[in-house]
């Protein structure tokens, strides 16, 4: 059964399969598959593919510096994604809804690296974009994570959050 609001996209499907594999615990295999896809897509490929892949690949790294590299790539690609491209993929998605999560992840990485000024800039950006989040469980989860990271930044806490990498 397919959702009529979703346009078939083999690259997005391959990203989704790798992400699902990573969520079952096989992060090494998921990382390898996403890296292989990254080299196929290329740094000038479809911005939606690059944004999605980089966003999820960052989640597969425990090292905040490695995660930061991919989260920066995700934000950079999001800046190149058009609303039309997102709508072609899924009618319910909007580019503006990407930014709270992207900035949250950057803030959390910078915080873990004790770069609190950069963390503050990104958590402020996440808060600024938070009104673009849906009013559902996902939106509520991200709003809570934004508050948790903001509090951790204020405390100058560099520990990994227990609920990290779900955004």
mmCIF file of C-alpha atoms in Angstrom, residues 11-143:
data_model
loop_
_atom_site.group_PDB
_atom_site.id
_atom_site.type_symbol
_atom_site.label_atom_id
_atom_site.label_comp_id
_atom_site.label_asym_id
_atom_site.label_seq_id
_atom_site.Cartn_x
_atom_site.Cartn_y
_atom_site.Cartn_z
ATOM 1 C CA UNK A 11 17.308 7.308 -3.019
ATOM 2 C CA UNK A 12 15.005 8.334 -0.168
ATOM 3 C CA UNK A 13 13.901 4.703 0.132
ATOM 4 C CA UNK A 14 17.537 3.555 0.365
ATOM 5 C CA UNK A 15 18.223 6.219 3.015
ATOM 6 C CA UNK A 16 15.172 5.049 4.950
ATOM 7 C CA UNK A 17 16.286 1.420 4.794
ATOM 8 C CA UNK A 18 19.755 2.291 6.088
ATOM 9 C CA UNK A 19 18.280 4.439 8.879
ATOM 10 C CA UNK A 20 15.978 1.587 9.910
ATOM 11 C CA UNK A 21 18.976 -0.739 10.016
ATOM 12 C CA UNK A 22 20.829 1.706 12.246
ATOM 13 C CA UNK A 23 17.843 1.965 14.569
ATOM 14 C CA UNK A 24 17.921 -1.807 15.057
ATOM 15 C CA UNK A 25 21.483 -1.524 16.331
ATOM 16 C CA UNK A 26 23.635 -2.210 13.286
ATOM 17 C CA UNK A 27 25.129 1.277 13.146
ATOM 18 C CA UNK A 28 28.313 0.234 11.358
ATOM 19 C CA UNK A 29 26.409 -1.266 8.424
ATOM 20 C CA UNK A 30 23.959 1.658 8.326
ATOM 21 C CA UNK A 31 26.829 4.145 8.358
ATOM 22 C CA UNK A 32 28.575 2.293 5.516
ATOM 23 C CA UNK A 33 25.392 2.235 3.412
ATOM 24 C CA UNK A 34 24.731 5.940 3.990
ATOM 25 C CA UNK A 35 28.341 6.839 3.188
ATOM 26 C CA UNK A 36 28.106 4.808 -0.032
ATOM 27 C CA UNK A 37 24.927 6.710 -0.935
ATOM 28 C CA UNK A 38 26.617 10.018 -0.081
ATOM 29 C CA UNK A 39 29.326 9.321 -2.650
ATOM 30 C CA UNK A 40 26.681 8.494 -5.265
ATOM 31 C CA UNK A 41 24.628 11.626 -4.506
ATOM 32 C CA UNK A 42 27.686 13.874 -4.373
ATOM 33 C CA UNK A 43 28.153 17.221 -2.683
ATOM 34 C CA UNK A 44 26.179 18.955 -5.427
ATOM 35 C CA UNK A 45 23.409 16.353 -5.678
ATOM 36 C CA UNK A 46 19.745 16.742 -4.793
ATOM 37 C CA UNK A 47 19.660 18.932 -1.655
ATOM 38 C CA UNK A 48 16.756 16.947 -0.167
ATOM 39 C CA UNK A 49 18.771 13.746 -0.486
ATOM 40 C CA UNK A 50 21.876 15.397 0.976
ATOM 41 C CA UNK A 51 19.953 16.987 3.854
ATOM 42 C CA UNK A 52 18.127 13.794 4.786
ATOM 43 C CA UNK A 53 21.164 11.555 4.494
ATOM 44 C CA UNK A 54 23.492 13.874 6.429
ATOM 45 C CA UNK A 55 20.889 14.452 9.148
ATOM 46 C CA UNK A 56 20.483 10.738 9.762
ATOM 47 C CA UNK A 57 24.141 9.862 9.273
ATOM 48 C CA UNK A 58 25.068 12.305 12.038
ATOM 49 C CA UNK A 59 22.857 10.262 14.378
ATOM 50 C CA UNK A 60 25.056 7.218 13.793
ATOM 51 C CA UNK A 61 28.147 8.809 15.358
ATOM 52 C CA UNK A 62 28.754 8.906 19.106
ATOM 53 C CA UNK A 63 31.653 11.321 18.599
ATOM 54 C CA UNK A 64 30.141 14.828 18.657
ATOM 55 C CA UNK A 65 32.811 16.143 16.262
ATOM 56 C CA UNK A 66 31.885 13.544 13.634
ATOM 57 C CA UNK A 67 28.178 14.164 14.203
ATOM 58 C CA UNK A 68 28.800 17.909 13.909
ATOM 59 C CA UNK A 69 30.395 17.455 10.484
ATOM 60 C CA UNK A 70 27.289 15.725 9.151
ATOM 61 C CA UNK A 71 24.859 18.062 10.909
ATOM 62 C CA UNK A 72 26.580 21.048 9.293
ATOM 63 C CA UNK A 73 26.208 19.332 5.913
ATOM 64 C CA UNK A 74 22.517 18.726 6.645
ATOM 65 C CA UNK A 75 21.910 22.396 7.474
ATOM 66 C CA UNK A 76 23.841 23.510 4.400
ATOM 67 C CA UNK A 77 21.758 21.222 2.194
ATOM 68 C CA UNK A 78 18.502 22.379 3.839
ATOM 69 C CA UNK A 79 19.362 25.920 2.805
ATOM 70 C CA UNK A 80 19.385 24.695 -0.815
ATOM 71 C CA UNK A 81 16.155 22.659 -0.656
ATOM 72 C CA UNK A 82 13.143 24.309 -2.241
ATOM 73 C CA UNK A 83 9.619 24.016 -0.911
ATOM 74 C CA UNK A 84 8.612 22.621 -4.300
ATOM 75 C CA UNK A 85 11.175 19.808 -4.016
ATOM 76 C CA UNK A 86 9.974 18.908 -0.529
ATOM 77 C CA UNK A 87 6.352 18.925 -1.691
ATOM 78 C CA UNK A 88 7.269 16.655 -4.621
ATOM 79 C CA UNK A 89 8.579 14.164 -2.094
ATOM 80 C CA UNK A 90 5.789 14.466 0.461
ATOM 81 C CA UNK A 91 2.874 16.887 0.411
ATOM 82 C CA UNK A 92 2.801 17.120 4.225
ATOM 83 C CA UNK A 93 6.402 18.286 4.628
ATOM 84 C CA UNK A 94 7.706 21.850 4.663
ATOM 85 C CA UNK A 95 11.314 23.018 4.555
ATOM 86 C CA UNK A 96 10.672 25.358 7.490
ATOM 87 C CA UNK A 97 9.917 22.326 9.645
ATOM 88 C CA UNK A 98 13.441 20.977 9.118
ATOM 89 C CA UNK A 99 15.223 23.848 10.853
ATOM 90 C CA UNK A 100 14.280 23.302 14.512
ATOM 91 C CA UNK A 101 15.738 19.792 14.461
ATOM 92 C CA UNK A 102 18.794 20.752 12.411
ATOM 93 C CA UNK A 103 19.689 23.628 14.737
ATOM 94 C CA UNK A 104 18.923 21.519 17.815
ATOM 95 C CA UNK A 105 21.370 18.853 16.691
ATOM 96 C CA UNK A 106 24.059 21.442 15.969
ATOM 97 C CA UNK A 107 23.510 23.065 19.370
ATOM 98 C CA UNK A 108 23.796 19.705 21.088
ATOM 99 C CA UNK A 109 27.015 18.816 19.253
ATOM 100 C CA UNK A 110 28.610 22.175 20.026
ATOM 101 C CA UNK A 111 27.512 21.848 23.663
ATOM 102 C CA UNK A 112 29.108 18.414 23.937
ATOM 103 C CA UNK A 113 32.299 19.916 22.491
ATOM 104 C CA UNK A 114 32.142 22.728 25.102
ATOM 105 C CA UNK A 115 31.700 25.367 22.403
ATOM 106 C CA UNK A 116 28.958 27.091 24.353
ATOM 107 C CA UNK A 117 28.766 30.302 22.300
ATOM 108 C CA UNK A 118 28.128 28.320 19.102
ATOM 109 C CA UNK A 119 25.722 26.058 20.993
ATOM 110 C CA UNK A 120 23.794 29.103 22.195
ATOM 111 C CA UNK A 121 23.532 30.512 18.658
ATOM 112 C CA UNK A 122 22.057 27.273 17.369
ATOM 113 C CA UNK A 123 19.692 26.658 20.276
ATOM 114 C CA UNK A 124 18.407 30.212 19.818
ATOM 115 C CA UNK A 125 17.877 29.430 16.113
ATOM 116 C CA UNK A 126 16.067 26.205 17.039
ATOM 117 C CA UNK A 127 13.770 28.163 19.354
ATOM 118 C CA UNK A 128 13.172 30.766 16.646
ATOM 119 C CA UNK A 129 12.138 28.044 14.179
ATOM 120 C CA UNK A 130 10.142 25.986 16.726
ATOM 121 C CA UNK A 131 6.795 27.575 15.722
ATOM 122 C CA UNK A 132 7.228 25.731 12.402
ATOM 123 C CA UNK A 133 6.999 22.377 14.171
ATOM 124 C CA UNK A 134 3.809 20.372 13.838
ATOM 125 C CA UNK A 135 1.419 20.248 16.774
ATOM 126 C CA UNK A 136 1.861 16.518 17.273
ATOM 127 C CA UNK A 137 4.000 14.076 19.262
ATOM 128 C CA UNK A 138 7.039 14.733 17.063
ATOM 129 C CA UNK A 139 6.737 18.496 17.527
ATOM 130 C CA UNK A 140 6.300 18.068 21.282
ATOM 131 C CA UNK A 141 9.353 15.799 21.458
ATOM 132 C CA UNK A 142 11.483 18.363 19.616
ATOM 133 C CA UNK A 143 10.223 21.262 21.751
#
